[in-house]
Amino acid sequence: MLAEPAEVDFESMSPPELIAHIVKVHHAYVETTIPVLRAYLSKLSSVHGERHPELHQIRYLFDETAGALTAHMKKEEFILFPFINRMFRSTEPVPEPHFGHIDNPISMMEHEHAMEGKRFAQIAALSEDYTPPPDGCQTYRVAFAVLDEFEKDLHKHIHLENNILSPKARRAYMGLGTA
């Protein structure tokens, strides 16, 4: 995970600045970490899955997360984020988007965020909060540490979108009107 300086005031960022940060830091982290975690979890389930069957479920859940997050981020990057950027950068009235009211994609993104939060709660429970078993090898320890880091980054990522970006976008949309 890329370290974020503690003094960054995300609330004071404009939505375009916040979007750029989310894509550069959090989306990039997810994209680079998914293949690493998939490789670790694949190896762990094949080597240790007989003694630790929960690894198969962790791998399955993470694969579900990987696919869902990949699609989710593309929807944000190609549909929602460009519209928000246009609202804040355009000097002209912004035409009504093809998705209708901005609540439509934001509500969908928030629903998908909640689903990933639930999936990661299951992964954390199955891994006993990312605690490798006493017979866990170095790969086990590293994989669980990266899963823990991934979840923490995901929570920060979701917080920035749900609690800072989305409210600003909703307020702007309501005040903006459509062409």
XYZ file of N, CA, C and O in Angstrom:
716
model
N 0.850 -1.173 0.000
C 0.000 0.000 0.000
C 0.888 1.226 0.000
O 1.860 1.282 0.738
N 0.524 2.199 -0.814
C 1.258 3.449 -0.820
C 0.890 4.222 0.425
O -0.276 4.360 0.768
N 1.883 4.732 1.100
C 1.629 5.494 2.317
C 1.066 6.858 1.960
O 1.535 7.514 1.039
N 0.056 7.250 2.698
C -0.520 8.569 2.520
C -0.084 9.426 3.698
O -0.202 9.000 4.845
N 0.413 10.616 3.418
C 0.799 11.476 4.529
C -0.400 11.756 5.429
O -1.515 11.979 4.941
N -0.179 11.713 6.721
C -1.266 11.904 7.680
C -1.868 13.299 7.576
O -3.032 13.498 7.897
N -1.089 14.269 7.124
C -1.576 15.643 7.095
C -2.444 15.976 5.878
O -2.904 17.089 5.748
N -2.673 15.015 4.995
C -3.518 15.283 3.835
C -4.955 15.511 4.308
O -5.522 14.692 5.028
N -5.514 16.639 3.899
C -6.890 16.963 4.247
C -7.771 16.633 3.042
O -7.954 17.454 2.142
N -8.275 15.423 3.016
C -9.087 14.966 1.891
C -10.375 15.770 1.756
O -10.862 15.968 0.656
N -10.911 16.233 2.874
C -12.146 17.028 2.843
C -11.958 18.315 2.045
O -12.896 18.791 1.407
N -10.757 18.884 2.077
C -10.540 20.150 1.379
C -10.194 19.961 -0.100
O -10.143 20.933 -0.847
N -9.973 18.729 -0.522
C -9.668 18.479 -1.928
C -10.926 18.691 -2.778
O -12.031 18.364 -2.343
N -10.720 19.200 -3.980
C -11.840 19.281 -4.919
C -12.139 17.859 -5.390
O -11.258 16.988 -5.351
N -13.347 17.597 -5.846
C -13.643 16.257 -6.364
C -12.674 15.797 -7.459
O -12.216 14.655 -7.408
N -12.291 16.641 -8.434
C -11.300 16.161 -9.401
C -9.952 15.783 -8.772
O -9.341 14.794 -9.176
N -9.522 16.542 -7.771
C -8.272 16.194 -7.077
C -8.426 14.876 -6.326
O -7.538 14.028 -6.337
N -9.564 14.706 -5.671
C -9.812 13.478 -4.916
C -9.903 12.272 -5.857
O -9.337 11.214 -5.567
N -10.564 12.449 -6.983
C -10.647 11.367 -7.971
C -9.253 10.983 -8.447
O -8.921 9.797 -8.522
N -8.440 11.978 -8.765
C -7.068 11.695 -9.225
C -6.305 10.920 -8.159
O -5.588 9.955 -8.461
N -6.474 11.306 -6.905
C -5.808 10.603 -5.808
C -6.312 9.162 -5.699
O -5.512 8.228 -5.578
N -7.612 8.977 -5.725
C -8.194 7.636 -5.595
C -7.676 6.721 -6.706
O -7.269 5.585 -6.449
N -7.675 7.215 -7.930
C -7.224 6.396 -9.061
C -5.725 6.111 -8.955
O -5.295 4.964 -9.104
N -4.941 7.142 -8.679
C -3.473 6.991 -8.632
C -3.022 6.113 -7.470
O -2.115 5.295 -7.626
N -3.642 6.275 -6.325
C -3.197 5.545 -5.129
C -3.972 4.244 -4.947
O -3.395 3.162 -4.942
N -5.274 4.334 -4.791
C -6.060 3.167 -4.401
C -6.376 2.223 -5.560
O -6.230 1.010 -5.415
N -6.789 2.758 -6.689
C -7.055 1.874 -7.826
C -5.762 1.215 -8.299
O -5.758 0.016 -8.609
N -4.679 1.969 -8.328
C -3.392 1.395 -8.749
C -2.948 0.300 -7.777
O -2.453 -0.751 -8.195
N -3.146 0.530 -6.486
C -2.784 -0.482 -5.488
C -3.578 -1.768 -5.717
O -3.014 -2.870 -5.724
N -4.882 -1.646 -5.906
C -5.730 -2.822 -6.131
C -5.260 -3.572 -7.383
O -5.100 -4.797 -7.365
N -5.034 -2.821 -8.465
C -4.625 -3.457 -9.723
C -3.292 -4.184 -9.611
O -3.119 -5.254 -10.200
N -2.348 -3.644 -8.870
C -1.042 -4.304 -8.754
C -1.041 -5.414 -7.709
O -0.267 -6.359 -7.823
N -1.908 -5.330 -6.734
C -1.897 -6.304 -5.640
C -2.746 -7.536 -5.932
O -2.435 -8.628 -5.432
N -3.793 -7.406 -6.721
C -4.646 -8.558 -7.028
C -3.839 -9.729 -7.584
O -3.967 -10.851 -7.073
N -2.993 -9.551 -8.616
C -2.262 -10.712 -9.141
C -1.314 -11.334 -8.117
O -1.139 -12.554 -8.084
N -0.739 -10.504 -7.269
C 0.171 -10.999 -6.225
C -0.602 -11.881 -5.249
O -0.179 -13.006 -4.933
N -1.730 -11.372 -4.778
C -2.526 -12.151 -3.824
C -3.102 -13.414 -4.453
O -3.142 -14.466 -3.804
N -3.522 -13.324 -5.696
C -4.025 -14.529 -6.361
C -2.945 -15.603 -6.422
O -3.220 -16.787 -6.183
N -1.727 -15.217 -6.733
C -0.622 -16.186 -6.803
C -0.350 -16.786 -5.425
O -0.202 -18.013 -5.298
N -0.292 -15.953 -4.404
C -0.058 -16.457 -3.046
C -1.161 -17.420 -2.619
O -0.898 -18.494 -2.086
N -2.406 -17.022 -2.826
C -3.529 -17.846 -2.375
C -3.643 -19.139 -3.165
O -4.010 -20.183 -2.606
N -3.299 -19.093 -4.424
C -3.289 -20.310 -5.230
C -2.246 -21.288 -4.685
O -2.522 -22.483 -4.506
N -1.066 -20.771 -4.413
C 0.003 -21.621 -3.881
C -0.375 -22.169 -2.507
O -0.200 -23.370 -2.244
N -0.903 -21.304 -1.650
C -1.278 -21.758 -0.304
C -2.352 -22.838 -0.351
O -2.275 -23.823 0.370
N -3.388 -22.637 -1.187
C -4.439 -23.660 -1.218
C -3.939 -24.971 -1.766
O -4.366 -26.020 -1.311
N -3.038 -24.920 -2.736
C -2.555 -26.192 -3.280
C -1.586 -26.880 -2.327
O -1.605 -28.098 -2.201
N -0.765 -26.134 -1.605
C 0.219 -26.739 -0.701
C -0.376 -27.062 0.670
O -0.094 -28.123 1.237
N -1.192 -26.151 1.213
C -1.689 -26.311 2.591
C -3.185 -26.570 2.690
O -3.710 -26.732 3.797
N -3.883 -26.597 1.566
C -5.342 -26.708 1.591
C -5.883 -27.961 2.237
O -6.972 -27.946 2.803
N -5.136 -29.052 2.173
C -5.613 -30.293 2.788
C -5.657 -30.168 4.313
O -6.609 -30.601 4.957
N -4.604 -29.554 4.891
C -4.557 -29.358 6.346
C -5.361 -28.139 6.795
O -5.799 -28.065 7.943
N -5.518 -27.169 5.879
C -6.224 -25.921 6.207
C -7.262 -25.637 5.117
O -7.050 -24.774 4.259
N -8.394 -26.362 5.160
C -9.394 -26.234 4.087
C -9.984 -24.829 3.959
O -10.519 -24.481 2.907
N -9.880 -24.016 5.010
C -10.389 -22.640 4.924
C -9.666 -21.840 3.836
O -10.200 -20.863 3.297
N -8.455 -22.276 3.480
C -7.708 -21.583 2.431
C -8.439 -21.621 1.086
O -8.372 -20.673 0.306
N -9.145 -22.705 0.826
C -9.902 -22.805 -0.425
C -11.015 -21.750 -0.460
O -11.244 -21.112 -1.488
N -11.677 -21.573 0.676
C -12.752 -20.574 0.760
C -12.179 -19.164 0.693
O -12.748 -18.292 0.026
N -11.052 -18.918 1.348
C -10.400 -17.597 1.282
C -10.022 -17.284 -0.164
O -10.268 -16.181 -0.661
N -9.456 -18.263 -0.828
C -9.063 -18.076 -2.231
C -10.295 -17.782 -3.096
O -10.275 -16.866 -3.924
N -11.344 -18.541 -2.891
C -12.578 -18.328 -3.649
C -13.133 -16.918 -3.406
O -13.487 -16.201 -4.348
N -13.218 -16.527 -2.142
C -13.747 -15.204 -1.810
C -12.872 -14.097 -2.401
O -13.380 -13.105 -2.925
N -11.555 -14.279 -2.320
C -10.684 -13.247 -2.886
C -10.821 -13.187 -4.403
O -10.814 -12.096 -4.984
N -10.952 -14.332 -5.054
C -11.161 -14.325 -6.509
C -12.455 -13.581 -6.865
O -12.497 -12.849 -7.857
N -13.491 -13.762 -6.057
C -14.740 -13.034 -6.269
C -14.505 -11.528 -6.103
O -14.978 -10.725 -6.912
N -13.782 -11.168 -5.065
C -13.447 -9.759 -4.832
C -12.635 -9.198 -5.990
O -12.902 -8.092 -6.461
N -11.647 -9.939 -6.442
C -10.777 -9.465 -7.524
C -11.596 -9.147 -8.773
O -11.431 -8.082 -9.379
N -12.482 -10.039 -9.152
C -13.309 -9.803 -10.328
C -14.266 -8.641 -10.139
O -14.405 -7.782 -11.017
N -14.896 -8.595 -8.981
C -15.865 -7.531 -8.718
C -15.190 -6.168 -8.643
O -15.684 -5.188 -9.206
N -14.050 -6.088 -7.969
C -13.363 -4.807 -7.852
C -12.819 -4.317 -9.185
O -12.850 -3.117 -9.473
N -12.331 -5.236 -9.986
C -11.801 -4.851 -11.294
C -12.910 -4.213 -12.134
O -12.725 -3.134 -12.710
N -14.065 -4.845 -12.181
C -15.200 -4.299 -12.935
C -15.697 -2.998 -12.305
O -15.988 -2.015 -13.005
N -15.763 -2.969 -10.989
C -16.236 -1.800 -10.240
C -15.372 -0.573 -10.540
O -15.891 0.513 -10.834
N -14.064 -0.745 -10.473
C -13.160 0.391 -10.701
C -13.271 0.906 -12.133
O -13.183 2.111 -12.370
N -13.475 0.015 -13.087
C -13.627 0.451 -14.480
C -14.910 1.272 -14.642
O -14.915 2.274 -15.362
N -15.988 0.873 -13.975
C -17.221 1.653 -14.037
C -16.996 3.054 -13.461
O -17.487 4.041 -14.004
N -16.248 3.113 -12.382
C -15.939 4.418 -11.806
C -15.082 5.237 -12.769
O -15.374 6.405 -13.028
N -14.029 4.625 -13.290
C -13.066 5.351 -14.120
C -13.632 5.764 -15.481
O -13.202 6.781 -16.040
N -14.566 5.001 -16.025
C -15.076 5.304 -17.359
C -16.468 5.937 -17.382
O -16.872 6.477 -18.408
N -17.198 5.862 -16.255
C -18.561 6.401 -16.254
C -18.731 7.486 -15.184
O -18.963 8.654 -15.499
N -18.619 7.097 -13.929
C -18.934 8.030 -12.840
C -17.892 9.138 -12.694
O -18.243 10.321 -12.649
N -16.621 8.788 -12.606
C -15.591 9.802 -12.373
C -15.519 10.829 -13.502
O -15.404 12.033 -13.225
N -15.600 10.426 -14.774
C -15.593 11.449 -15.832
C -16.769 12.427 -15.722
O -16.613 13.625 -15.961
N -17.939 11.913 -15.343
C -19.089 12.804 -15.193
C -18.850 13.790 -14.051
O -19.117 14.994 -14.189
N -18.363 13.297 -12.920
C -18.083 14.188 -11.792
C -17.038 15.230 -12.203
O -17.194 16.425 -11.917
N -15.998 14.800 -12.873
C -14.979 15.756 -13.331
C -15.592 16.817 -14.243
O -15.266 18.004 -14.116
N -16.471 16.408 -15.158
C -17.129 17.388 -16.051
C -17.957 18.387 -15.246
O -17.970 19.584 -15.547
N -18.663 17.895 -14.229
C -19.478 18.809 -13.410
C -18.607 19.900 -12.786
O -19.029 21.039 -12.683
N -17.422 19.537 -12.346
C -16.582 20.479 -11.627
C -15.638 21.272 -12.523
O -15.112 22.290 -12.098
N -15.436 20.820 -13.734
C -14.484 21.497 -14.619
C -15.146 22.286 -15.736
O -14.521 23.150 -16.338
N -16.378 22.002 -16.032
C -17.046 22.619 -17.172
C -17.556 24.012 -16.821
O -18.068 24.245 -15.724
N -17.426 24.905 -17.762
C -18.008 26.240 -17.593
C -19.396 26.292 -18.224
O -20.112 27.257 -18.066
N -19.729 25.253 -18.935
C -21.036 25.126 -19.593
C -21.918 24.185 -18.772
O -21.415 23.334 -18.055
N -23.234 24.290 -18.926
C -24.108 23.304 -18.274
C -23.769 21.894 -18.788
O -23.506 21.700 -19.968
N -23.758 20.963 -17.882
C -23.430 19.576 -18.237
C -24.713 18.866 -18.629
O -25.689 18.902 -17.883
N -24.726 18.226 -19.807
C -25.942 17.507 -20.218
C -26.261 16.369 -19.249
O -25.367 15.825 -18.606
N -27.531 16.035 -19.178
C -27.937 14.938 -18.304
C -27.227 13.662 -18.757
O -27.190 13.349 -19.939
N -26.647 12.958 -17.814
C -25.919 11.740 -18.167
C -26.856 10.611 -18.596
O -28.036 10.602 -18.236
N -26.317 9.643 -19.312
C -27.103 8.502 -19.772
C -27.642 7.668 -18.616
O -28.610 6.953 -18.765
N -27.009 7.778 -17.447
C -27.446 6.989 -16.292
C -28.527 7.692 -15.483
O -28.939 7.199 -14.436
N -29.012 8.841 -15.959
C -30.048 9.570 -15.231
C -29.454 10.342 -14.074
O -28.382 10.920 -14.195
N -30.122 10.338 -12.962
C -29.688 11.065 -11.769
C -28.377 10.479 -11.245
O -28.160 9.267 -11.303
N -27.544 11.332 -10.695
C -26.241 10.882 -10.178
C -26.390 9.870 -9.039
O -25.490 9.076 -8.781
N -27.536 9.885 -8.369
C -27.759 8.884 -7.308
C -27.731 7.466 -7.848
O -27.394 6.543 -7.105
N -28.069 7.276 -9.125
C -28.091 5.921 -9.679
C -26.711 5.266 -9.630
O -26.565 4.208 -9.010
N -25.676 5.833 -10.242
C -24.377 5.152 -10.165
C -23.753 5.215 -8.771
O -23.101 4.258 -8.343
N -23.967 6.307 -8.056
C -23.382 6.395 -6.710
C -23.985 5.331 -5.811
O -23.265 4.642 -5.078
N -25.298 5.164 -5.857
C -25.942 4.133 -5.027
C -25.435 2.745 -5.397
O -25.201 1.910 -4.518
N -25.233 2.504 -6.691
C -24.703 1.207 -7.128
C -23.281 1.011 -6.610
O -22.932 -0.064 -6.117
N -22.448 2.053 -6.691
C -21.070 1.939 -6.203
C -21.057 1.684 -4.696
O -20.298 0.850 -4.208
N -21.919 2.382 -3.962
C -21.985 2.181 -2.511
C -22.449 0.772 -2.170
O -21.937 0.160 -1.220
N -23.401 0.258 -2.923
C -23.854 -1.125 -2.720
C -22.695 -2.095 -2.957
O -22.477 -3.035 -2.175
N -21.952 -1.885 -4.034
C -20.805 -2.759 -4.332
C -19.726 -2.626 -3.267
O -19.092 -3.626 -2.896
N -19.518 -1.432 -2.734
C -18.561 -1.258 -1.634
C -18.987 -2.101 -0.430
O -18.158 -2.763 0.209
N -20.279 -2.050 -0.112
C -20.788 -2.825 1.028
C -20.591 -4.320 0.814
O -20.235 -5.052 1.751
N -20.802 -4.783 -0.410
C -20.613 -6.209 -0.712
C -19.157 -6.619 -0.487
O -18.889 -7.691 0.060
N -18.225 -5.782 -0.898
C -16.805 -6.107 -0.690
C -16.440 -6.060 0.785
O -15.638 -6.861 1.251
N -17.031 -5.140 1.511
C -16.807 -5.103 2.956
C -17.262 -6.395 3.624
O -16.553 -6.952 4.467
N -18.412 -6.909 3.210
C -18.925 -8.178 3.756
C -18.019 -9.342 3.369
O -17.735 -10.226 4.185
N -17.569 -9.332 2.121
C -16.708 -10.423 1.666
C -15.396 -10.417 2.457
O -14.902 -11.462 2.861
N -14.841 -9.235 2.686
C -13.598 -9.170 3.447
C -13.811 -9.505 4.917
O -12.910 -10.041 5.571
N -14.984 -9.253 5.455
C -15.281 -9.677 6.831
C -15.235 -11.204 6.906
O -14.720 -11.779 7.885
N -15.726 -11.875 5.857
C -15.655 -13.340 5.815
C -14.199 -13.813 5.722
O -13.814 -14.774 6.393
N -13.417 -13.163 4.882
C -12.001 -13.537 4.740
C -11.280 -13.351 6.068
O -10.515 -14.219 6.498
N -11.543 -12.229 6.735
C -10.898 -11.977 8.033
C -11.296 -13.040 9.052
O -10.452 -13.533 9.803
N -12.565 -13.414 9.067
C -13.023 -14.437 10.014
C -12.383 -15.786 9.699
O -11.889 -16.476 10.614
N -12.352 -16.166 8.422
C -11.763 -17.456 8.035
C -10.262 -17.518 8.332
O -9.730 -18.583 8.626
N -9.598 -16.381 8.249
C -8.150 -16.341 8.486
C -7.803 -15.971 9.924
O -6.638 -15.759 10.243
N -8.821 -15.918 10.774
C -8.644 -15.503 12.164
C -7.906 -14.171 12.224
O -6.876 -14.031 12.880
N -8.470 -13.211 11.517
C -7.906 -11.853 11.417
C -6.466 -11.872 10.916
O -5.591 -11.195 11.451
N -6.273 -12.651 9.859
C -4.991 -12.718 9.138
C -3.854 -13.242 10.017
O -2.720 -12.826 9.890
N -4.200 -14.199 10.873
C -3.208 -14.841 11.734
C -2.850 -16.194 11.144
O -3.683 -17.100 11.105
N -1.619 -16.346 10.659
C -1.244 -17.646 10.098
C -1.183 -18.710 11.198
O -0.886 -18.387 12.355
N -1.460 -19.957 10.857
C -1.385 -21.024 11.860
C 0.072 -21.274 12.259
O 0.998 -20.869 11.547
N 0.267 -21.964 13.369
C 1.636 -22.242 13.818
C 2.489 -22.964 12.765
O 3.695 -22.740 12.704
N 1.852 -23.780 11.923
C 2.622 -24.498 10.901
C 2.702 -23.717 9.584
O 3.159 -24.237 8.572
N 2.284 -22.455 9.601
C 2.290 -21.644 8.386
C 3.710 -21.255 7.972
O 4.510 -20.823 8.789
N 3.976 -21.397 6.700
C 5.290 -21.064 6.147
C 5.402 -19.550 5.914
O 4.468 -18.798 6.170
N 6.541 -19.146 5.396
C 6.759 -17.726 5.103
C 5.729 -17.191 4.101
O 5.230 -16.083 4.259
N 5.405 -17.976 3.085
C 4.406 -17.550 2.100
C 3.063 -17.310 2.784
O 2.357 -16.356 2.465
N 2.725 -18.166 3.723
C 1.488 -18.024 4.489
C 1.487 -16.684 5.215
O 0.520 -15.914 5.153
N 2.590 -16.395 5.911
C 2.670 -15.147 6.677
C 2.597 -13.922 5.762
O 1.895 -12.958 6.054
N 3.311 -13.973 4.662
C 3.312 -12.847 3.726
C 1.925 -12.670 3.101
O 1.400 -11.553 3.029
N 1.321 -13.757 2.678
C -0.001 -13.678 2.049
C -1.020 -13.074 3.006
O -1.811 -12.198 2.617
N -1.032 -13.506 4.248
C -1.982 -12.974 5.211
C -1.692 -11.514 5.525
O -2.613 -10.705 5.709
N -0.416 -11.135 5.588
C -0.063 -9.733 5.821
C -0.545 -8.859 4.658
O -1.075 -7.760 4.861
N -0.386 -9.350 3.433
C -0.835 -8.586 2.265
C -2.367 -8.529 2.220
O -2.941 -7.485 1.886
N -3.043 -9.611 2.573
C -4.510 -9.581 2.647
C -4.981 -8.535 3.667
O -5.924 -7.781 3.391
N -4.327 -8.490 4.815
C -4.665 -7.517 5.849
C -4.452 -6.093 5.322
O -5.320 -5.225 5.469
N -3.335 -5.863 4.683
C -3.022 -4.550 4.108
C -4.049 -4.183 3.022
O -4.513 -3.043 2.959
N -4.420 -5.156 2.203
C -5.396 -4.947 1.136
C -6.733 -4.501 1.734
O -7.367 -3.564 1.240
N -7.152 -5.183 2.794
C -8.420 -4.815 3.426
C -8.351 -3.400 3.995
O -9.290 -2.608 3.834
N -7.261 -3.054 4.636
C -7.118 -1.702 5.205
C -7.157 -0.642 4.103
O -7.802 0.401 4.253
N -6.469 -0.917 3.000
C -6.499 0.027 1.888
C -7.913 0.142 1.327
O -8.371 1.238 1.000
N -8.598 -0.979 1.224
C -9.961 -0.980 0.700
C -10.887 -0.127 1.573
O -11.706 0.642 1.059
N -10.733 -0.229 2.888
C -11.564 0.580 3.792
C -11.286 2.070 3.602
O -12.227 2.881 3.565
N -10.024 2.429 3.464
C -9.661 3.839 3.243
C -10.238 4.315 1.905
O -10.830 5.398 1.818
N -10.066 3.505 0.879
C -10.558 3.771 -0.475
C -12.076 4.005 -0.437
O -12.588 4.996 -0.971
N -12.798 3.100 0.203
C -14.252 3.199 0.289
C -14.664 4.433 1.088
O -15.605 5.146 0.717
N -13.948 4.725 2.157
C -14.242 5.914 2.959
C -14.138 7.182 2.102
O -15.029 8.043 2.131
N -13.062 7.293 1.335
C -12.871 8.483 0.500
C -14.010 8.647 -0.504
O -14.479 9.764 -0.740
N -14.449 7.545 -1.085
C -15.524 7.624 -2.074
C -16.888 7.847 -1.429
O -17.630 8.747 -1.828
N -17.238 7.016 -0.447
C -18.580 7.085 0.148
C -18.799 8.343 0.984
O -19.891 8.913 0.961
N -17.801 8.731 1.755
C -18.002 9.772 2.756
C -17.502 11.156 2.363
O -17.848 12.136 3.023
N -16.676 11.235 1.332
C -16.173 12.551 0.917
C -16.571 12.860 -0.528
O -17.230 13.858 -0.795
N -16.190 11.999 -1.467
C -16.460 12.278 -2.877
C -17.953 12.250 -3.208
O -18.473 13.189 -3.823
N -18.639 11.197 -2.831
C -20.052 11.059 -3.203
C -20.922 12.189 -2.663
O -21.740 12.742 -3.422
N -20.795 12.576 -1.392
C -21.621 13.704 -0.926
C -21.343 15.000 -1.699
O -22.272 15.743 -2.018
N -20.076 15.256 -2.014
C -19.746 16.464 -2.779
C -20.362 16.388 -4.179
O -20.876 17.383 -4.691
N -20.295 15.234 -4.799
C -20.851 15.070 -6.141
C -22.369 15.219 -6.110
O -22.955 15.860 -6.996
N -23.011 14.648 -5.121
C -24.473 14.763 -5.004
C -24.884 16.228 -4.811
O -25.840 16.695 -5.439
N -24.172 16.939 -3.927
C -24.495 18.357 -3.691
C -24.309 19.167 -4.976
O -25.147 20.011 -5.317
N -23.225 18.930 -5.672
C -22.955 19.667 -6.908
C -24.026 19.370 -7.955
O -24.499 20.272 -8.641
N -24.415 18.116 -8.057
C -25.431 17.741 -9.043
C -26.752 18.441 -8.739
O -27.418 18.941 -9.639
N -27.122 18.474 -7.481
C -28.390 19.100 -7.102
C -28.360 20.608 -7.364
O -29.368 21.178 -7.729
N -27.219 21.228 -7.226
C -27.105 22.658 -7.472
C -26.835 22.983 -8.922
O -27.030 24.106 -9.365
N -26.392 21.997 -9.679
C -25.951 22.219 -11.051
C -27.103 22.255 -12.035
O -27.138 23.078 -12.933
N -28.041 21.325 -11.872
C -29.074 21.172 -12.883
C -28.477 20.523 -14.131
O -27.298 20.238 -14.173
N -29.272 20.263 -15.109
C -28.784 19.638 -16.329
C -29.193 20.460 -17.536
O -30.153 21.218 -17.486
N -28.432 20.274 -18.607
C -28.742 21.036 -19.831
C -29.856 20.368 -20.595
O -30.144 19.239 -20.480
